Every structure is written in C-alpha cells, then in structure tokens.
Tab-separated table of C-alpha atoms in Angstrom:
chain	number	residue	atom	x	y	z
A	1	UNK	CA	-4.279	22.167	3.167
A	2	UNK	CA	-6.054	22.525	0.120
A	3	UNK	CA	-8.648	20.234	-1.367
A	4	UNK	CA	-9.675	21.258	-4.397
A	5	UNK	CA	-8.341	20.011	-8.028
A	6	UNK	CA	-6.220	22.970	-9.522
A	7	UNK	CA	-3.401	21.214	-12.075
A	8	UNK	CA	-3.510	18.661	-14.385
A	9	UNK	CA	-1.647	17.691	-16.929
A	10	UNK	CA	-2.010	14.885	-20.130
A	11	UNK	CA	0.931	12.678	-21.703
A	12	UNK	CA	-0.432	11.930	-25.293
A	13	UNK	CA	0.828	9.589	-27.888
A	14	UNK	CA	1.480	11.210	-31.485
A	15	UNK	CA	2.678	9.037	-34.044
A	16	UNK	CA	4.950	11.083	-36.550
A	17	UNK	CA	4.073	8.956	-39.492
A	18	UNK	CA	0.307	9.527	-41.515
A	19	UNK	CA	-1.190	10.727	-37.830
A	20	UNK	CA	-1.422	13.986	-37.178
A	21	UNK	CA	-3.928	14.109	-33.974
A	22	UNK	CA	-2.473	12.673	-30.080
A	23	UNK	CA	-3.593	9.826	-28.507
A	24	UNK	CA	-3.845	9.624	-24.958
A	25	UNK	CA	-1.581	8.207	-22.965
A	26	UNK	CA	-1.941	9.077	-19.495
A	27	UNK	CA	-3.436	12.125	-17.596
A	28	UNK	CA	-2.346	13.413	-14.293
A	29	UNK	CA	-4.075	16.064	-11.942
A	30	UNK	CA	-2.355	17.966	-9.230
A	31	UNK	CA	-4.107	19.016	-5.678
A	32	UNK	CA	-3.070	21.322	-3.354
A	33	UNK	CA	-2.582	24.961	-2.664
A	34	UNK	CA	0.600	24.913	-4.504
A	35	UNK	CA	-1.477	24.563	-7.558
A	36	UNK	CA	-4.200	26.903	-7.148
A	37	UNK	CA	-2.617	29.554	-9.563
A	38	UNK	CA	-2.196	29.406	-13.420
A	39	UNK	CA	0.754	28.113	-14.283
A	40	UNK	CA	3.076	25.077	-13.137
A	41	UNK	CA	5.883	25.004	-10.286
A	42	UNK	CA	9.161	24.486	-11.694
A	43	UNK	CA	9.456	22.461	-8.639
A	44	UNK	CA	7.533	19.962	-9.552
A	45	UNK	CA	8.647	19.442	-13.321
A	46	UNK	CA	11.319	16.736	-12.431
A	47	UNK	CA	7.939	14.156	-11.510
A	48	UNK	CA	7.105	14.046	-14.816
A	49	UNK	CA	10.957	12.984	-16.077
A	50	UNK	CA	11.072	10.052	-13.617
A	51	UNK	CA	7.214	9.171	-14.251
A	52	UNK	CA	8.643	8.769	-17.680
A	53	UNK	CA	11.898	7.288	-16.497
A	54	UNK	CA	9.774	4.895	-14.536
A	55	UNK	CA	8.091	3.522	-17.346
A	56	UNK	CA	10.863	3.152	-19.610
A	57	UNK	CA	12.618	0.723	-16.539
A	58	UNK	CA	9.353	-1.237	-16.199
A	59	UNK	CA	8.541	-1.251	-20.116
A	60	UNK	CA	12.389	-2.740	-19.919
A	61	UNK	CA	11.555	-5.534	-17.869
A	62	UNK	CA	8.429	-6.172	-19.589
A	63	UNK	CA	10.337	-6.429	-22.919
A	64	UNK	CA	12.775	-9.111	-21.983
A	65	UNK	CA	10.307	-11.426	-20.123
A	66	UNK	CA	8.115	-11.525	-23.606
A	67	UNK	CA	11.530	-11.904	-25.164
A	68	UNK	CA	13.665	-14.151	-22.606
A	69	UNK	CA	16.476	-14.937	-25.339
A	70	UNK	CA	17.401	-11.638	-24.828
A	71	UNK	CA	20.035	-10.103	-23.068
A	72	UNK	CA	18.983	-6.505	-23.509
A	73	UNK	CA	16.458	-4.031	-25.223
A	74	UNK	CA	16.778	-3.197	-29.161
A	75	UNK	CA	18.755	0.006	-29.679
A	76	UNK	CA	16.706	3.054	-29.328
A	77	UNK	CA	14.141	1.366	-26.973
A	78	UNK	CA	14.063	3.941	-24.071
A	79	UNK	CA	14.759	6.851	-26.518
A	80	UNK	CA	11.551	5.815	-28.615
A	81	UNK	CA	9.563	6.781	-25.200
A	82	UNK	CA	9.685	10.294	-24.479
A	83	UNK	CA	7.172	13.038	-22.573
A	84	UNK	CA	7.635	16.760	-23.827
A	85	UNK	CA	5.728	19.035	-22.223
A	86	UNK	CA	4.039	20.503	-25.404
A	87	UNK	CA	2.208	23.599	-23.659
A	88	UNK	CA	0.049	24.631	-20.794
A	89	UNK	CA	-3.490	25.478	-21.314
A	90	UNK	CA	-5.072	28.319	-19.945
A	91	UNK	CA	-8.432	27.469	-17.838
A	92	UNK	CA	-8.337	24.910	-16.302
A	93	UNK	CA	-4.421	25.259	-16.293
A	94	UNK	CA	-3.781	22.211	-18.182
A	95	UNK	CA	0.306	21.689	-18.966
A	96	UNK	CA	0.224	18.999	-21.724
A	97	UNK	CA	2.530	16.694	-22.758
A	98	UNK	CA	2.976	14.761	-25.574
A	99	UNK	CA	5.009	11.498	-26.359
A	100	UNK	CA	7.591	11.752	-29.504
A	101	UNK	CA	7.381	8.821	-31.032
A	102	UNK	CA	10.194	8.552	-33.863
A	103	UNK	CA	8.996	7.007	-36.981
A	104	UNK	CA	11.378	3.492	-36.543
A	105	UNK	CA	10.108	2.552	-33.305
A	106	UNK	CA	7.920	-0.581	-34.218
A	107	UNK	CA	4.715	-1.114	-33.161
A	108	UNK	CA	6.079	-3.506	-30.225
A	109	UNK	CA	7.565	-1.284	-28.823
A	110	UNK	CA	4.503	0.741	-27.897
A	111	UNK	CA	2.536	-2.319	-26.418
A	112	UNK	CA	5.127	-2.647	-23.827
A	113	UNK	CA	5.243	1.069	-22.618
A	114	UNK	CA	1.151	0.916	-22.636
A	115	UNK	CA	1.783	-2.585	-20.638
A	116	UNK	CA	4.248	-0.754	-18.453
A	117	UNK	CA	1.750	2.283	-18.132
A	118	UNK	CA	-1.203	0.091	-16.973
A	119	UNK	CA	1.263	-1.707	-14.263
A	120	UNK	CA	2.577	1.256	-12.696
A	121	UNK	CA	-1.197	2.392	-12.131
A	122	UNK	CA	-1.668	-0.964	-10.601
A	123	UNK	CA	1.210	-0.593	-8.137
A	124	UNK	CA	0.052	2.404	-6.809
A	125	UNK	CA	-3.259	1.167	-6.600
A	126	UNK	CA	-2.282	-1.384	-4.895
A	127	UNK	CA	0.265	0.052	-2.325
A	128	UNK	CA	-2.639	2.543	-1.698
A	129	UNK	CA	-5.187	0.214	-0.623
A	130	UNK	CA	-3.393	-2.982	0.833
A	131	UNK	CA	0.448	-1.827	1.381
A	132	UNK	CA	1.078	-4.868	-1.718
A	133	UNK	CA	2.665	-4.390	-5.146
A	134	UNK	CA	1.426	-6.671	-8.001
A	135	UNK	CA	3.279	-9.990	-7.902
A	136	UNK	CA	4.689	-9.377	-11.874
A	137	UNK	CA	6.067	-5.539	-11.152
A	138	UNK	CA	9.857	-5.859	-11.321
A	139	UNK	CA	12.190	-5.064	-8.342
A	140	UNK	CA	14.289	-3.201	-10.010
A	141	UNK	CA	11.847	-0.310	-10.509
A	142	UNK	CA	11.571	0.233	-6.951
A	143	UNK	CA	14.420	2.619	-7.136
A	144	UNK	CA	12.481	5.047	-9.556
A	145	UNK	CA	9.293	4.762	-7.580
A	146	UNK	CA	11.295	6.367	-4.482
A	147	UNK	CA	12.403	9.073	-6.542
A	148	UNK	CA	8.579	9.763	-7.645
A	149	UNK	CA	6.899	11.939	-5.388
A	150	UNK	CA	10.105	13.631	-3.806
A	151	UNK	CA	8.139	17.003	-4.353
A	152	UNK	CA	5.191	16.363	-3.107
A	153	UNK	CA	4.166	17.838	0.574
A	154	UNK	CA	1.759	16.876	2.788
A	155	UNK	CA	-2.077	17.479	1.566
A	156	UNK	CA	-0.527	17.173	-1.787
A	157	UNK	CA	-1.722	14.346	-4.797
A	158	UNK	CA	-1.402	13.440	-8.109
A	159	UNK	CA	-4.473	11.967	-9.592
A	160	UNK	CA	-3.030	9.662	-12.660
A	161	UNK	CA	-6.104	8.082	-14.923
A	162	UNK	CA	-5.364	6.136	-17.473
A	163	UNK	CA	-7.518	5.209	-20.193
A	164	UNK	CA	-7.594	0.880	-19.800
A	165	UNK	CA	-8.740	1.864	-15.960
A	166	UNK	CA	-12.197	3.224	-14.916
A	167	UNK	CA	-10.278	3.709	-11.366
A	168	UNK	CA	-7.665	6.911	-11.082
A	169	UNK	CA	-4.554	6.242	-8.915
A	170	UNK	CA	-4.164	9.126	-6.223
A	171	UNK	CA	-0.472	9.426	-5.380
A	172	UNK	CA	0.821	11.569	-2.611
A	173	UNK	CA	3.818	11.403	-0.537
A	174	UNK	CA	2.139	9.196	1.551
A	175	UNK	CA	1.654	6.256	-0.705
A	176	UNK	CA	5.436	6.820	-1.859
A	177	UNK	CA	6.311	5.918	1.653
A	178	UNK	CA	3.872	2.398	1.299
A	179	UNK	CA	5.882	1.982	-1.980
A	180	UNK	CA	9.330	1.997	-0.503
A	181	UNK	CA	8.244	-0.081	2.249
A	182	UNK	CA	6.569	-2.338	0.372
A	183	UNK	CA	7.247	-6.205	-0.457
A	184	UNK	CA	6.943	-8.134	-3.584
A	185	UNK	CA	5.047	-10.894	-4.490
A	186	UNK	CA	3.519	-13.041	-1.331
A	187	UNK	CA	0.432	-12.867	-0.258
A	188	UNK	CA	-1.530	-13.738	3.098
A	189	UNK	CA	-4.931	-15.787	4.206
A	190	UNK	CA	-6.279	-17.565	6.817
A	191	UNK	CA	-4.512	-21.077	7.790
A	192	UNK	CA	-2.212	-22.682	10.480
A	193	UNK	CA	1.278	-23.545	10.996
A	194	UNK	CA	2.550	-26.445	13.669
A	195	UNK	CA	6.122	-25.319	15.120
A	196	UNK	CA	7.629	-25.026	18.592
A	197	UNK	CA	7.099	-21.747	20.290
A	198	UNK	CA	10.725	-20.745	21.188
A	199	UNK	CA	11.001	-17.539	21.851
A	200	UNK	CA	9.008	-14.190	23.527
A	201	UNK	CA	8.998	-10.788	23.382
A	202	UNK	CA	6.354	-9.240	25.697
A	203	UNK	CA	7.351	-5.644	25.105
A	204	UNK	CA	6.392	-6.016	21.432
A	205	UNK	CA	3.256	-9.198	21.875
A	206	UNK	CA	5.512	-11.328	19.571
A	207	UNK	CA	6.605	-14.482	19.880
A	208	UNK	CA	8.961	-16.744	17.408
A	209	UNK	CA	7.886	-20.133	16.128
A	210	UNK	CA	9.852	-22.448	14.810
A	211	UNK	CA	8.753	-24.388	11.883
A	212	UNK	CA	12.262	-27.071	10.912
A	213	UNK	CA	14.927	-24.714	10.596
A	214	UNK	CA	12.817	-21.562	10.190
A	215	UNK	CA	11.880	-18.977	12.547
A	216	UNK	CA	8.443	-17.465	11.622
A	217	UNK	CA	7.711	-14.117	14.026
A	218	UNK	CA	3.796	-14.256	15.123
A	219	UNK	CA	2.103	-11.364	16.351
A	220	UNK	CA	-0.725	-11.661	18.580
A	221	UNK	CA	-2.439	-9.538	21.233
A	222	UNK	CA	-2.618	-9.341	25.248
A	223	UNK	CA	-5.616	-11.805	25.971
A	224	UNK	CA	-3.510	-14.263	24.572
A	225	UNK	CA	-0.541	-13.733	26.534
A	226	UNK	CA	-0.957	-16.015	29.059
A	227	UNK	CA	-1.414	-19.154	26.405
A	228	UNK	CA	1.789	-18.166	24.724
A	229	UNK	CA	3.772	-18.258	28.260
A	230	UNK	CA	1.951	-21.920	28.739
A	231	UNK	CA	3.014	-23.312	25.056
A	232	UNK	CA	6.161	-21.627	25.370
A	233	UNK	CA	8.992	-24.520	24.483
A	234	UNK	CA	11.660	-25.403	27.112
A	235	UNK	CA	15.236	-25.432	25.910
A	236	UNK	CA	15.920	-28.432	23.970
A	237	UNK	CA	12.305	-29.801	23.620
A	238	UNK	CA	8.790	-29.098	24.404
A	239	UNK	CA	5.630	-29.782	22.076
A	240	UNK	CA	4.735	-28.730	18.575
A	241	UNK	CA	1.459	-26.108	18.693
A	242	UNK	CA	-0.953	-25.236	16.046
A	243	UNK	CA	-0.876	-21.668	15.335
A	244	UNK	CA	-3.917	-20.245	13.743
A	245	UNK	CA	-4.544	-17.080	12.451
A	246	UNK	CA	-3.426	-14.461	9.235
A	247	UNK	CA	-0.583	-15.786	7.772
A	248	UNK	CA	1.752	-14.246	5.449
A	249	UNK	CA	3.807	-16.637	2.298
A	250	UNK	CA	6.315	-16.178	0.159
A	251	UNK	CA	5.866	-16.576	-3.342
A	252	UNK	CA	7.102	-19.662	-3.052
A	253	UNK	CA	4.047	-20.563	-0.467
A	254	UNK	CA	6.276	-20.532	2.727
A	255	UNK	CA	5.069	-18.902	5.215
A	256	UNK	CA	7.240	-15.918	6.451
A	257	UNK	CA	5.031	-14.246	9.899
A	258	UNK	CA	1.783	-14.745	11.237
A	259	UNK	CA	0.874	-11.146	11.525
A	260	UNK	CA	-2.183	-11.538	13.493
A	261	UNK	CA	-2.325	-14.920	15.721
A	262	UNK	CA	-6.407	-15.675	16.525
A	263	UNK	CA	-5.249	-18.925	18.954
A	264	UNK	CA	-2.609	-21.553	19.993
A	265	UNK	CA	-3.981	-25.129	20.109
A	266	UNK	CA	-2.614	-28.568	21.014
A	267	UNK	CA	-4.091	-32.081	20.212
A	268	UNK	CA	-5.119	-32.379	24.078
A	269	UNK	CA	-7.128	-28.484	23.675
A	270	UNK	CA	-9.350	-30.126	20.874
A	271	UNK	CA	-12.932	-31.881	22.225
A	272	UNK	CA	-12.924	-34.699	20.013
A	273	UNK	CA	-9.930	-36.764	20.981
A	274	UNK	CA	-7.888	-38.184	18.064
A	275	UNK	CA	-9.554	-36.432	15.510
A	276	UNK	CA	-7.896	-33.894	13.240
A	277	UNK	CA	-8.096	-30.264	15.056
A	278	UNK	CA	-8.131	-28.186	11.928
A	279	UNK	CA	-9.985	-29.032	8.717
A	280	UNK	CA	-10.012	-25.088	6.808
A	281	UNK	CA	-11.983	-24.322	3.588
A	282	UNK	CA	-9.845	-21.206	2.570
A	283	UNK	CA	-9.683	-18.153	-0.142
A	284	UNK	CA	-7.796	-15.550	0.269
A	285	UNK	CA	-11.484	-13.615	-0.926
A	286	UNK	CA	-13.820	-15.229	0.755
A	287	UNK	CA	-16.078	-13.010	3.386
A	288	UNK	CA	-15.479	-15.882	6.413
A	289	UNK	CA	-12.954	-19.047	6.820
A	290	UNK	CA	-14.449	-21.527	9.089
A	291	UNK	CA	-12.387	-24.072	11.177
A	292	UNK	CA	-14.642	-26.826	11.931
A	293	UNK	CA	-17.221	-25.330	14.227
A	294	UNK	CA	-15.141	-22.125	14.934
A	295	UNK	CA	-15.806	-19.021	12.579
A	296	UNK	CA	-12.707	-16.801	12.325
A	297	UNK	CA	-14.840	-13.956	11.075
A	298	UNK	CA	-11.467	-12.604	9.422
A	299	UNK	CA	-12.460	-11.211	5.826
A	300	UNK	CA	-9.404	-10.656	3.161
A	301	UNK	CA	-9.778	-6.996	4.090
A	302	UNK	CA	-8.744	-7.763	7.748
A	303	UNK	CA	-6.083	-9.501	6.617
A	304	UNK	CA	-4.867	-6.594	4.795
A	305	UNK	CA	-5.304	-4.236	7.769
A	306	UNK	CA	-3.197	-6.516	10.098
A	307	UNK	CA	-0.767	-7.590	7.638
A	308	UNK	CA	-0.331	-3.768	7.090
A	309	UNK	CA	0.063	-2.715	10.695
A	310	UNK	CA	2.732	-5.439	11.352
A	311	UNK	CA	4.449	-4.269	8.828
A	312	UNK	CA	4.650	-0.608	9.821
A	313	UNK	CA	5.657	-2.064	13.382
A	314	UNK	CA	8.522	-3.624	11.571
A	315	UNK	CA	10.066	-0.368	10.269
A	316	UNK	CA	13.642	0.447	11.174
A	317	UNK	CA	14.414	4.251	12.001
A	318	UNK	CA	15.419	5.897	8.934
A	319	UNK	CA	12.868	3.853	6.672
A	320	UNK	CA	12.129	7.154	4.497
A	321	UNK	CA	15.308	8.595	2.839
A	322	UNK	CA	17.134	8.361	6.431
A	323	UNK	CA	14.405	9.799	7.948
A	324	UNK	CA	11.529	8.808	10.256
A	325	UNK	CA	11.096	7.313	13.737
A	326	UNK	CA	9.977	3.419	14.206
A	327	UNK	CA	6.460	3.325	15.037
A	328	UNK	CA	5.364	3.192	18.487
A	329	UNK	CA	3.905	0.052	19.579
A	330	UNK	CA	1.206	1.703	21.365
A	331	UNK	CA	0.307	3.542	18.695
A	332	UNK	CA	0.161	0.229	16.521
A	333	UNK	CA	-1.670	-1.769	19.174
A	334	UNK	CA	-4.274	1.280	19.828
A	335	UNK	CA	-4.767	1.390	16.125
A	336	UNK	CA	-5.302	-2.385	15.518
A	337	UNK	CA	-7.570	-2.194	18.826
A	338	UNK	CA	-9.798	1.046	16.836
A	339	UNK	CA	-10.145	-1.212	14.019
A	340	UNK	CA	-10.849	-4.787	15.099
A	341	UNK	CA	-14.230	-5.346	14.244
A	342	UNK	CA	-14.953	-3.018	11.588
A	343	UNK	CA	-16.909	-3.445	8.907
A	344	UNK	CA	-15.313	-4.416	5.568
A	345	UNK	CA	-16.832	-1.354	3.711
A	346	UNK	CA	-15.700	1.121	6.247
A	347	UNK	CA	-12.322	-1.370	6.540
A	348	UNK	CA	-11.905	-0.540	2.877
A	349	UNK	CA	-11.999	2.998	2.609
A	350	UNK	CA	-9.296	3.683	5.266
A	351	UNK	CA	-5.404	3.925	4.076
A	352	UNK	CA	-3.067	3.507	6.536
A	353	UNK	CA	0.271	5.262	6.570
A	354	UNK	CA	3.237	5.629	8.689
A	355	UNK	CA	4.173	9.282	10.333
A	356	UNK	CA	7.715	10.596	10.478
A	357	UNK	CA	7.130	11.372	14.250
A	358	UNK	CA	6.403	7.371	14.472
A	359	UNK	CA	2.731	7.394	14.367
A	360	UNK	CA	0.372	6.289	12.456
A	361	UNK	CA	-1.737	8.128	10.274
A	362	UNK	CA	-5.362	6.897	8.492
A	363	UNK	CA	-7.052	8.759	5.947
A	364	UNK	CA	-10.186	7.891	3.822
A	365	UNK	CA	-12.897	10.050	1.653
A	366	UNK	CA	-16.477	9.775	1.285
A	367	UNK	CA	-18.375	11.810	-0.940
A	368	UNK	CA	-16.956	15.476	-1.158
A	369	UNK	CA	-15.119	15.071	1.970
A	370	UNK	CA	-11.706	14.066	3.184
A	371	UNK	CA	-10.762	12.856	6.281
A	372	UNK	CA	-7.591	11.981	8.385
A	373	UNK	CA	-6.830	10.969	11.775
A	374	UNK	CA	-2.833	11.128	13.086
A	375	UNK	CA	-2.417	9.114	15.804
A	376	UNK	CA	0.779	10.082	17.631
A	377	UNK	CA	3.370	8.799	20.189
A	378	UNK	CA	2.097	11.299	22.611
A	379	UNK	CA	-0.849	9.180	22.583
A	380	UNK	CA	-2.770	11.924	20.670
A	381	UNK	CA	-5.489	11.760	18.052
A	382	UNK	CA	-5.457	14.406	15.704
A	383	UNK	CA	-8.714	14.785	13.719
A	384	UNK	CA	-8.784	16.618	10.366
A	385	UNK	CA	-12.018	16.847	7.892
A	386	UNK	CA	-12.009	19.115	4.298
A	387	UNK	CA	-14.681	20.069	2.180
A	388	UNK	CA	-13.263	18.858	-1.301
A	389	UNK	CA	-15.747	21.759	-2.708
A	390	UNK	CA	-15.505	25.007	-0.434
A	391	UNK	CA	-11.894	24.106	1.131
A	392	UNK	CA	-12.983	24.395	4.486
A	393	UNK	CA	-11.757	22.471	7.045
A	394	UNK	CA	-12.356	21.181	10.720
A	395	UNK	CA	-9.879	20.022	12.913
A	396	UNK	CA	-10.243	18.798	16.353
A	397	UNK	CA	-7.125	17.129	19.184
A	398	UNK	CA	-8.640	14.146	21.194
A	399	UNK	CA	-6.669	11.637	23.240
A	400	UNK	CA	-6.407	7.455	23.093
A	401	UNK	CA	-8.461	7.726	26.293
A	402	UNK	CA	-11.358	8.977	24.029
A	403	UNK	CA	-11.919	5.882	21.808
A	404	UNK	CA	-15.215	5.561	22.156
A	405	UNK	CA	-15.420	9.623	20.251
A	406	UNK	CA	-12.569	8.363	17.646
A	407	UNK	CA	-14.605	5.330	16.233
A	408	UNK	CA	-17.203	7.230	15.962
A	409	UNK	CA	-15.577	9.828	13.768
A	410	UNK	CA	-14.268	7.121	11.576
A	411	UNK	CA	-17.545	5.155	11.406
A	412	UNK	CA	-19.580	8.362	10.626
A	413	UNK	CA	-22.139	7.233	12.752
C-alpha cells in the first residue's frame, strides 16, 4: 500500500466573459500506488463526473431552499456547472480541470455551486471524524455520494482542499462506506430518559425501553447486566427507571437509542429521599457533564466513539452495495473495551470503519506516519504502520488476548 502523494488534480472556475485567467474551485490529490506513474487511470475518470454530478444535486437543493416559491431550478442551471478536464501537467502529474461557465449563467448561480462545494467538504469531514453528516446536507444526495469513490481500493484517498477551508477532506473507500451508513440530522449528549425496561437481549447487551408508545434500544455493557435483569418490567406493569447515559435525538429532540447506558436508577437507589435524582448541566461540547455529585467523565468525543460503534453493530448484511458481513459483537465490544478511557486527543485522531469480513477497522496518522489496526472476527488484530515519506511499512498479527500490546500501539506510548 502506498503512502506517498502521486496525483492531483484542480477544478478551476473561468468566466468566459472579460476574464481570461481560472479561479480555483476545488483541488483534489490522489494516493496510492495506482498513481505513482505520470499520467491518470482511465479508471478513475468517472469520480470526477459524479464529484461534479454531486454538486450540481446539492447546489439543486441549495437553490430552492433560498428560493422556496420554487418548484424547480432556472433552465440551464446544472448545464451552467461543468468540469472539463483541460490537461495534465507534467511533474508533479497534475490533470487539471476547469469549470465552463457560459456567459448567461448569473452570478447566483455560482454562489450556490461554491455553497454546494463547501458542504460536500463538510460531509466528508464530518462522516470521517464522527460517522455524522451536517444537519442542512440534503437526503437526496446520498445517492451520488455512494456512487463517489466506487474506484477507489483499499490504501487509496483523495485529498479534496478547497479554498474557504484551511482543513483538506481525505476520502477513501472507507469513509464512502461511513457515508452510506450514515444518518441525517440528530445529534447525541449526555442526559436521561424514564421508561419501563421491557425487553432483553443478552447475546447483543441491549435492552428495550419504553418511553409512551416508543421503544428506544439502549446499549450497555456486562457489569451492568445484573441491574438490567433487576429493573427488568414484568408483563403488564412494573416501575418506570431512569436511564442515564449517551443518548441519541432526532431532529426533532426525541430520543431514538441510548447507545452507551452509564446506569439504571430508581427513586428508592437515590440517598436523599424525595429529592430529585438527576439535576444535569449539559452541552453537547463540554469536556465533563456532572449529575449532582456523580461525574460522568463522558466528553462529546466519547459520545461520538460510542454512538459510532452502535451504529456499526446495527448494520444489516449487505450494508455496502450487497456486500459485507454484520459486525461481530465481539469485535464491537473488544473495540469499545480498547477505547474506554482514552484520552480525547488520542480519541480524536482515530476513524473507525466497518470491514467487509465484519470487523472493525481503526486508522489514524500522526506526523509522517499512518497507522491502522483491523480487528477481525477471528478475534485477530492486525497491525499496519507506513512511512508517508520512504513508503515503508511494518506490519505485525496480534490476538484480543494481547490488549495490553494493542493499546499501547494505539497510544504510542
């Protein structure tokens, strides 16, 4: 797998009337050994006609929310956004591409592609580094992100800068699979629910609440097995718990799962008798959420990470283009186990990807270096490091029995 930058490529803005020089739009850099050579593989032209077909279906979106009288784009609206791949520079084998702009298009037109532009990098951004799409990017351009990225292979990524971000967004086949797995809008933070606990599922730690007519699934881990069992709601009755812990909302500030439960409380657990068990000071960024005297210790990062791994445990076989095994519980509950604990700025580096094989696979970079560790079904750890500047690379096969040696390797310490 090779770790060097090879390819890259620009989309530039030329306007056809009184300019004469391109402006730049967006510029995109290709990894891998694939890309090591001059020139470009043909098989990986189509990205750049759906990158540009992506835009033009999120620029559409963006266009009739600033204009909601409408019913549809102005004639010509896609067709005033096009990519042409003007040449390929020798060098540092640069293909470049340039956008047409005809000279009707009116000036409003180009806000909403740069608007469209600068909310694409955000969704990969974001489904890189919490598993989330912003709240505003529109469903309906789901379907082009799956198709973007279909020629990528593994140790492949496209670097996309763009010029209203300091941050590049590194796409790889990887984050395509966050993308088509991921959910709109919602978000998740620290509170509590009060339901009846109605159902268990040992094999799989989960257990249902019930909150009116709603069934909210909660996650939570072994130690707490036995006080599930205890709160656990006989049929037709039983009393309402507090469930405290990560919990995930709608947009609409429901709560949908509780994908990490931190305890199960009645009004007879709390000390002070009669007084109100929970009283939470809560935001979603804040580094601790305390609940009266008890401190959480669950940063937003956490969150993320547990939010993320419950929803990688909820993946159906076939979740990637009819391919891919559900993820092994063990491998999920190892994984959540490795990172419990963790420091936020070690927390924050790590991305966290499914495997086809059902595993789980976590990658982060420091410096010049790259690392990965695939955590199979097998109950194997697979550990990979690259030197970003000589291409050399280390791998070593451990086991889930050597934990200790695996959080060491992703600490670096």
């Amino acid at each position: 797998m090779a770790a060097q930058e090879n390819l890259a490529f620009t989309a530039a803005t030329r306007y056809s009337r009184g300019v004469t020089e391109p402006t730049q739009f967006v510029t995109m850099r290709l990894t891998g050994s694939r890309f090591e050579h001059s020139g470009m593989p043909v098989d990986v032209l189509p990205e750049l006609a759906v990158y540009q077909e992506l835009i033009v279906t999120v620029a559409r979106e963006l266009f009739l929310r600033r204009y909601p009288g409408r019913q549809r784009v102005p004639r010509g609206f896609a067709e005033s956004f096009q990519l042409r791949l003007e040449r390929v520079d020798k060098g540092s084998v640069v293909p470049v591409l340039e956008r047409v702009n005809p000279d009707v298009a009116p000036p409003e037109f180009d806000k909403v592609f740069v608007e469209s532009r600068d909310l694409v990098q955000s969704a990969i951004i974001g489904a890189a580094t919490s598993g989330r799409l912003p709240v505003d990017f529109p469903g309906n351009a789901l379907a082009d992100f799956s198709r973007f990225g279909r020629t990528l292979r593994a140790g492949e990524f496209l670097e996309i800068k763009v010029p209203s971000s300091a941050r590049p967004a590194r796409y790889s086949a990887a984050v395509r699979r966050i993308l088509m797995t991921s959910k709109l809008n919602g978000y998740t933070q620290e509170a509590s629910i009060n339901g009846l606990i109605t159902g268990l599922n040992t094999e799989q730690t989960r257990f249902q609440l019930r909150v009116g007519p709603r069934l909210i699934p909660c996650s939570f881990e072994a130690n707490l097995y036995e006080t599930v069992v205890s709160k656990l709601a006989p049929p037709g009755g039983g009393d309402v718990v507090t469930v405290e812990g990560i919990v995930a909302f709608d947009s609409d500030g429901q709560p949908t799962s509780v994908p990490f439960v931190s305890g199960i409380f009645t009004p007879e657990d709390d000390p002070d008798e009669g007084a109100p068990i929970f009283s939470f000071s809560v935001t979603v960024n804040s580094e601790f959420s305390e609940i009266n005297d008890r401190a959480l210790s669950i940063s937003a990062i956490s969150a993320r990470v547990f939010e993320r791994l419950t929803a990688l445990a909820d993946l159906s076989p076939g979740w990637l283009d009819d391919e891919g095994e559900s993820i092994s519980k063990d491998v999920i509950d190892h994984v959540r186990r490795l990172l419990r604990d963790l420091h936020d700025k070690v927390l924050s580096e790590v991305y966290i990807y499914p495997t086809l094989e059902g595993g789980v696979r976590l990658e982060w970079q420091r410096s010049s270096t790259e690392f990965s560790l695939d955590f199979r079904p097998d109950r194997t750890v697979l550990y990979d490091e690259i030197d970003l500047g000589t291409g050399s690379e280390t791998e070593r096969q451990l086991s889930f029995d050597d934990f200790k040696d695996v959080r060491v390797l992703l600490v670096g310490a």
